Coordinates of C-alpha atoms and ligand atoms in Angstrom, one line a residue:
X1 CA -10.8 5.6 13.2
X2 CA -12.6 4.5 9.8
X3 CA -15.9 2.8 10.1
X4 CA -17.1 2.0 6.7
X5 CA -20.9 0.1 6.9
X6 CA -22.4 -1.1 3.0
X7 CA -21.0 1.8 1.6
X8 CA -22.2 2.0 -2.4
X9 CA -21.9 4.9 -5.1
X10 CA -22.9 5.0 -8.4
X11 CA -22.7 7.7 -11.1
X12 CA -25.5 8.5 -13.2
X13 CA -26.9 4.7 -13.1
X14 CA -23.0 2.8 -13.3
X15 CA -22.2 1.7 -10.1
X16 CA -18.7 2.2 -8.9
X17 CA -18.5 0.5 -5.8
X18 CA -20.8 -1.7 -4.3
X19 CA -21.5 -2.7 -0.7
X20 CA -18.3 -2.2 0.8
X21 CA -18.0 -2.8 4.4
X22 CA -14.6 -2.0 6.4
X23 CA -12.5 -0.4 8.9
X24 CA -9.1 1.0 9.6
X25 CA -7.8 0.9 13.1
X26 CA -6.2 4.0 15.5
X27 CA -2.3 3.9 14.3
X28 CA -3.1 1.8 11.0
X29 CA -1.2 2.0 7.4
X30 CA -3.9 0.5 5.3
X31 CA -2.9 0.0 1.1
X32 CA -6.1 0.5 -0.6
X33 CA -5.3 -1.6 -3.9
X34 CA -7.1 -2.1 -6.8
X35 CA -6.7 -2.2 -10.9
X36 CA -7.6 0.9 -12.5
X37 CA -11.6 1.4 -12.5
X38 CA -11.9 -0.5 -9.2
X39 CA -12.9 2.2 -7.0
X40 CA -10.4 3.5 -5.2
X41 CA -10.6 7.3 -5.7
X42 CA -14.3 6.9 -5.3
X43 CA -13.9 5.7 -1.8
X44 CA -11.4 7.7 -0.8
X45 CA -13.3 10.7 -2.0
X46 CA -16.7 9.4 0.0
X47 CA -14.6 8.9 3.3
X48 CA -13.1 12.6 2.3
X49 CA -16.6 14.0 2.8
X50 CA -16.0 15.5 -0.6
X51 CA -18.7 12.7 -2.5
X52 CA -22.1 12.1 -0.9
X53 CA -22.3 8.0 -1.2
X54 CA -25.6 6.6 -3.0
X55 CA -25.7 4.1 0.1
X56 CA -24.2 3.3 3.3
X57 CA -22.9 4.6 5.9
X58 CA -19.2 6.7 6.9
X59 CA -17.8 7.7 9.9
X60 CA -14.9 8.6 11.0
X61 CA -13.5 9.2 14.5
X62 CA -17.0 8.8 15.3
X63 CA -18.4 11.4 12.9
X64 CA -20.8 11.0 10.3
X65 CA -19.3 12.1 7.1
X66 CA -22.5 13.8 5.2
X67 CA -24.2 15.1 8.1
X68 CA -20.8 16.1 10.4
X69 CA -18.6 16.8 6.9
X70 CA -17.1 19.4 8.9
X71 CA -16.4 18.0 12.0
X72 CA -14.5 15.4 10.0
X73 CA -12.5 17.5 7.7
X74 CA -10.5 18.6 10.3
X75 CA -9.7 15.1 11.4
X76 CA -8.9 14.4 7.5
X77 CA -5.4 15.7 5.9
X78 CA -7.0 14.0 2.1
X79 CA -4.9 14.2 -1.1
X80 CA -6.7 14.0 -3.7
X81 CA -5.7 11.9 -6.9
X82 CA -5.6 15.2 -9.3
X83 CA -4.6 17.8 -7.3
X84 CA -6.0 20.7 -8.3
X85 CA -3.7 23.4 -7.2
X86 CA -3.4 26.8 -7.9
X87 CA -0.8 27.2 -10.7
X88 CA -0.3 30.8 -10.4
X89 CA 0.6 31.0 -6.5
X90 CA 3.6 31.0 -4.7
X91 CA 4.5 27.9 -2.8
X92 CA 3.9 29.5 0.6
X93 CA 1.0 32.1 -0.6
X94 CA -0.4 28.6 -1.6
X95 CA -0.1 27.1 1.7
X96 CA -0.9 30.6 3.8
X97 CA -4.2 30.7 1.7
X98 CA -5.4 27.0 3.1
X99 CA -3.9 27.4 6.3
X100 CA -7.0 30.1 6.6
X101 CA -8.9 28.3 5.0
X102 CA -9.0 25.5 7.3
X103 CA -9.2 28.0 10.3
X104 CA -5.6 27.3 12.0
X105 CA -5.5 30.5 14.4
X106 CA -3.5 32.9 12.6
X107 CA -0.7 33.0 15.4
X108 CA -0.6 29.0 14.5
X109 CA -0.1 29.8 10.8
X110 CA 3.7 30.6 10.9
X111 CA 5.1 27.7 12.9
X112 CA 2.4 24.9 10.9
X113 CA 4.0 26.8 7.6
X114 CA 7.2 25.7 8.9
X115 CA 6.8 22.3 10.0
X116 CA 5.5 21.2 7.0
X117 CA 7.9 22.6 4.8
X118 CA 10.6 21.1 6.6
X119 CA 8.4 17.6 6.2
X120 CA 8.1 17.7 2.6
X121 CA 11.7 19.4 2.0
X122 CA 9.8 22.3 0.3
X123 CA 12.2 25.0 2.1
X124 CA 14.2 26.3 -0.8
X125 CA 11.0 26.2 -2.9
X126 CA 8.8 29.0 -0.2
X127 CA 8.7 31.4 -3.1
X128 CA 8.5 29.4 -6.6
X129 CA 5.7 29.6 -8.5
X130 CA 3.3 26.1 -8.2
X131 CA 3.1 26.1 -11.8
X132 CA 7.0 25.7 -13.0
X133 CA 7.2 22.8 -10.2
X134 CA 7.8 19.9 -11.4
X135 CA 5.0 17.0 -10.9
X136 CA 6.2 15.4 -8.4
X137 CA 7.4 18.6 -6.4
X138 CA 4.0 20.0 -6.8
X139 CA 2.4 16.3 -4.8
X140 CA 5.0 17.3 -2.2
X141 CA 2.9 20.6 -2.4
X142 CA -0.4 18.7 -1.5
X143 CA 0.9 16.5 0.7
X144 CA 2.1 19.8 3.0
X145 CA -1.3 20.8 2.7
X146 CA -2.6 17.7 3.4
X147 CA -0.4 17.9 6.8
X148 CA -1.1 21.4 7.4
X149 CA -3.6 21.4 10.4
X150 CA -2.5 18.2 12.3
X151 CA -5.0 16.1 11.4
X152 CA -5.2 12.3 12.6
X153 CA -6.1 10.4 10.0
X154 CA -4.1 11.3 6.0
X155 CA -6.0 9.6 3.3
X156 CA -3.7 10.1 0.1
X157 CA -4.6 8.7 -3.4
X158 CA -2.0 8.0 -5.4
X159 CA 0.9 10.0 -3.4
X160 CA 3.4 8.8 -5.2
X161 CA 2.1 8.6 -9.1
X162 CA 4.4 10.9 -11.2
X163 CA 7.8 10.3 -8.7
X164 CA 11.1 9.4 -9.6
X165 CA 12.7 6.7 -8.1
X166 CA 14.7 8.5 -5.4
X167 CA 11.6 10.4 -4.7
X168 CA 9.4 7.5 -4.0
X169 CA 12.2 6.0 -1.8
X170 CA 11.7 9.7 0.2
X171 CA 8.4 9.3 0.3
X172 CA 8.5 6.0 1.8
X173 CA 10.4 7.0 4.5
X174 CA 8.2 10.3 4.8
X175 CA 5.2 8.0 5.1
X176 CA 7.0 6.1 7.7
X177 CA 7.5 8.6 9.6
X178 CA 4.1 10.5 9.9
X179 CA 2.8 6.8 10.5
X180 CA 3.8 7.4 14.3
X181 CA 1.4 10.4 14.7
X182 CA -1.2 9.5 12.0
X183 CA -3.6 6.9 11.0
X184 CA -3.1 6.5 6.9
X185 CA -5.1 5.1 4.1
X186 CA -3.4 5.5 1.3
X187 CA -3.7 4.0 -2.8
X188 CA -1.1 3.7 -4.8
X189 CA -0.1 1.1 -8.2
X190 CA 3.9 0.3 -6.4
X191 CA 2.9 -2.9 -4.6
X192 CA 6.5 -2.7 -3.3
X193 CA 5.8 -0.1 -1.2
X194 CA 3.2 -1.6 -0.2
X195 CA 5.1 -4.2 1.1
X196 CA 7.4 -2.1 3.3
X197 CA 4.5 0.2 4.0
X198 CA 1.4 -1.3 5.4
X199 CA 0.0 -3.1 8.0
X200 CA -2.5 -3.9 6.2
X201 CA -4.3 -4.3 2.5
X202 CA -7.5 -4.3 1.3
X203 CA -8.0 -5.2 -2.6
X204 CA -10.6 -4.2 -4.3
X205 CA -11.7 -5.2 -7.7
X206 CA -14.9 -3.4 -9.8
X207 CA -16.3 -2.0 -7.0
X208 CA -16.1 -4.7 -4.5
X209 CA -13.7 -6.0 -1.6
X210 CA -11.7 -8.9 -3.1
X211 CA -9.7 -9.3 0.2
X212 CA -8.6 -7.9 3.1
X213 CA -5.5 -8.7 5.2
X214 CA -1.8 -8.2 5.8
X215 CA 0.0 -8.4 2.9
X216 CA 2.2 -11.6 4.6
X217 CA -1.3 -13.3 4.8
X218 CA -1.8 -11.9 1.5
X219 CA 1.7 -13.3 -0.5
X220 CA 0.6 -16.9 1.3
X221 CA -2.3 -17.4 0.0
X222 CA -0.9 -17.6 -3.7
X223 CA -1.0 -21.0 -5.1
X224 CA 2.4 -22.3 -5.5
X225 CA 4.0 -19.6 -4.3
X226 CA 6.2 -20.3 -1.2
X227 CA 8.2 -23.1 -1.3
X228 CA 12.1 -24.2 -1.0
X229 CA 14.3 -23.9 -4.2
X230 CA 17.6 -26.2 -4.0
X231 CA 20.5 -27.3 -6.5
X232 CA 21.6 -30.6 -6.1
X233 CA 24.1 -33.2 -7.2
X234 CA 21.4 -36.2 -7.8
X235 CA 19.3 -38.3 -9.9
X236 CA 15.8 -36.9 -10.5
X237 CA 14.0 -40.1 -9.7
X238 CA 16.3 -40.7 -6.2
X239 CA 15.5 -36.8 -5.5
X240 CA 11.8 -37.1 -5.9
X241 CA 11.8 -40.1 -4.0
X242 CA 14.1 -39.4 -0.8
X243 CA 12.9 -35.8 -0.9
X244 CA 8.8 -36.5 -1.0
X245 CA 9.9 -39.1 2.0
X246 CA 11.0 -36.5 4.3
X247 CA 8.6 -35.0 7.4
X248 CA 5.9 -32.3 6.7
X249 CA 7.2 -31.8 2.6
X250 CA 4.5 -31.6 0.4
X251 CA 5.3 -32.4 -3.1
X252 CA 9.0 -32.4 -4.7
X253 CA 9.8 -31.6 -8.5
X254 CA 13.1 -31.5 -10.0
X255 CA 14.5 -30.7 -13.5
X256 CA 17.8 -32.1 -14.4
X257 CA 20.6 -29.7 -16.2
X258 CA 23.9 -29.7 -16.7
X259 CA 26.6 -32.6 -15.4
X260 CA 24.0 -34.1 -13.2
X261 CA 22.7 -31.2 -10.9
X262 CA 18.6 -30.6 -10.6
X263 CA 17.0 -27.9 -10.0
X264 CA 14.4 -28.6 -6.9
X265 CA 11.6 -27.1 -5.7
X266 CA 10.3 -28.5 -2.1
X267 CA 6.7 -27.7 -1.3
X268 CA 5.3 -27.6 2.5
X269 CA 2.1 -25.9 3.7
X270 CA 2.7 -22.4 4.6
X271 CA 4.7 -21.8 7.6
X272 CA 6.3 -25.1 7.9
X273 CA 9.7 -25.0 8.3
X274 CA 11.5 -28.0 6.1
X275 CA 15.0 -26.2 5.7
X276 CA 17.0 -28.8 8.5
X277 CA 14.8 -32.0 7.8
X278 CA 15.9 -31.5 3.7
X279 CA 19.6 -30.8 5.0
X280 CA 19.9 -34.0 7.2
X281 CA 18.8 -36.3 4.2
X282 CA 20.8 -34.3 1.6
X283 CA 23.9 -35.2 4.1
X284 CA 23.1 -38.9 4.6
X285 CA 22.5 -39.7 0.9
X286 CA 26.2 -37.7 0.4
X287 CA 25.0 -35.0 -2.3
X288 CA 26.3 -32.2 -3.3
X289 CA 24.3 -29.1 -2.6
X290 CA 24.9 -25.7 -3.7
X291 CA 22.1 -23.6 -3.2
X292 CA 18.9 -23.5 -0.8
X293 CA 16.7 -20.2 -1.3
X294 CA 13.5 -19.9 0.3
X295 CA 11.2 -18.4 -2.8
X296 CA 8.0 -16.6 -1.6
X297 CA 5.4 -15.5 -3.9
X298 CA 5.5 -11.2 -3.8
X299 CA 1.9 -8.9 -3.2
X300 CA 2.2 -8.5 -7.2
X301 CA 1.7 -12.4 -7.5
X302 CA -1.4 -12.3 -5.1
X303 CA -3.0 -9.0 -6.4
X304 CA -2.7 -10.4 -10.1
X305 CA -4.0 -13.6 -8.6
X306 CA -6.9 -12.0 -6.8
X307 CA -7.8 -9.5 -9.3
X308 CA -7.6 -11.2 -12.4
X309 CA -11.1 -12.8 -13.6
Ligands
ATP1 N1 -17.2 11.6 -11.8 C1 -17.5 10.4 -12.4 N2 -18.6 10.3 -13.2 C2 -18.9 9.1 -13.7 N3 -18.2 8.0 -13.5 C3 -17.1 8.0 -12.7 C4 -16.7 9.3 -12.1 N4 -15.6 9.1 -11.4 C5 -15.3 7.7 -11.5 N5 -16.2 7.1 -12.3 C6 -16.2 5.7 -12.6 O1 -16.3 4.9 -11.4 C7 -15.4 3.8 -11.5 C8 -14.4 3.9 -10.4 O2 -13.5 4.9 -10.6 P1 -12.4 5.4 -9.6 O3 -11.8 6.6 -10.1 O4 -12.9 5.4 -8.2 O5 -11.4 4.2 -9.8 P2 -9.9 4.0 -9.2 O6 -9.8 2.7 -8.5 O7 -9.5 5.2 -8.5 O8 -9.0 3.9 -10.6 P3 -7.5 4.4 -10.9 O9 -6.6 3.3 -10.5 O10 -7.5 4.5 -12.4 O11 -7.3 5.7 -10.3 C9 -14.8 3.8 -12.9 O12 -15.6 2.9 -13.7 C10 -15.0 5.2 -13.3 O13 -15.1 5.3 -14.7
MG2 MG1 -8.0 6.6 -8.7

């Protein structure tokens, strides 16, 4: 759906992103993740055909974005980062106006109106002025723009900046939900939706790809950061030493506290499976145990890991 070949832009002379090659599959939820700086809007903008690219080459569905920007505007549902809306306009003069503008047949306009009001719950907001909506009631604005004439493929940057809590747990599931008809790139700072979200991530960091993969891949590559957390009745030194003994486990350290008990943590290479193996020798050496957690390392851990110099 996305093709992107050594894609570069710079801005008077600064370069803001730099060689990037990639590409976002029919049916994909791809995170576009990055600190602030790193490029996202930039990209987002070039794949939007709304920014000519300094090098490189776009295309989406097929279509070049600079020389077929039209063709792939209609495949394109983008929101920008700063939506610039039209303060003065009622919420469905708003969406009326860009309906036309984007050449939905006027016997379409009605029933697309509807649909994506219902979408973005903007139904008891049809005549309210854009400009007394709140922030994040005015992105539910652009998004229904964004979703107004079908398009395959909704590129959104930064849907959620400026919503609540409740309204980024709507907006999940909203995402969700268009997911089955739409392919989606999307940027955003909540790694935890992330998470849920994506198939997919790619991280990029001044300009260039850092990484690209699902975010399990993602969480496993952090050093240290999956491994089995236990509390157990024991001497440190006979802990370490049955513990380390035991098939497939890695490394063992344990910190005594209170009244005897240690606090564990078991090491094993990523998706090794030590929980039963630790279990039988806790039994035969007749310790008390009274907690086993699995402790995985979350897509914050890894971005800061992958981003940080
Ligand atoms: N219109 C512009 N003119 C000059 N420089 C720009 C322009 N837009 C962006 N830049 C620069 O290009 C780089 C990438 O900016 P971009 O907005 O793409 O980052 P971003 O990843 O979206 O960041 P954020 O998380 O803050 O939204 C930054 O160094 C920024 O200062
Ligand atoms: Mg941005």
């Amino acid at each position: 759906m996305i093709d992107v070949q050594n894609l570069s832009k710079s801005y008077s002379g600064h370069r803001a992103i730099q060689n990037l090659t990639f590409e976002v599959r029919k049916g994909e939820i791809v995170g576009l993740l990055g600190p602030n700086g790193a490029g996202k809007s930039t990209t987002m903008r070039i794949l939007s055909g709304y920014l000519p690219p300094t090098d490189g080459k776009v295309t989406i569905a097929g279509f070049d974005v600079v020389t077929e920007s039209l063709e792939v505007r209609k495949r394109i549902g983008y929101m920008p980062e700063k939506v610039p809306m039209y303060p003065d306009m009622r919420v469905n003069e708003f969406l009326r106006f860009r309906a036309e503008l984007k050449k939905i047949p006027s016997r379409r306009i009605r029933a697309r109106m509807d649909a994506v009001k219902q979408l973005c719950q903007l139904g008891d907001l049809e005549r309210t002025i854009i400009g007394t909506l709140s922030k994040g009631t005015q992105q539910r604005v652009a998004l229904a723009d964004a979703l107004i004439h079908e398009p395959e493929l909704l590129i959104l940057d930064e849907p959620t900046a400026g919503f609540d809590p409740t309204q980024i747990r709507a907006a999940r599931e909203l995402v969700k939900e268009l997911s089955s008809h739409h392919t989606i790139l999307l940027s955003t700072h909540i790694l935890s939706e992330v998470e849920m979200l994506c198939t997919r991530v790619i991280i990029i960091n001044r300009g260039r790809i850092e990484k690209a993969d699902t975010p399990q891949n993602l969480t496993r590559m952090v050093r240290g950061g999956h491994y089995l957390k236990l509390e157990v009745k024991a001497a440190k030194e006979a802990l370490i030493s049955k513990l380390e003994a035991v098939k497939e486990v890695e490394d063992v350290e344990a910190i005594p506290h209170e009244e005897g008990w240690c606090t564990v943590r078991v090491y094993s290479a990523p998706g090794v499976d030590v929980r039963d193996n630790i279990f039988q020798t806790i039994l035969k050496e007749q310790w008390q145990l009274r907690e086993m957690t699995t402790v995985r390392a979350t897509l914050e851990e890894a971005f800061v890991e992958l981003t940080q110099d």
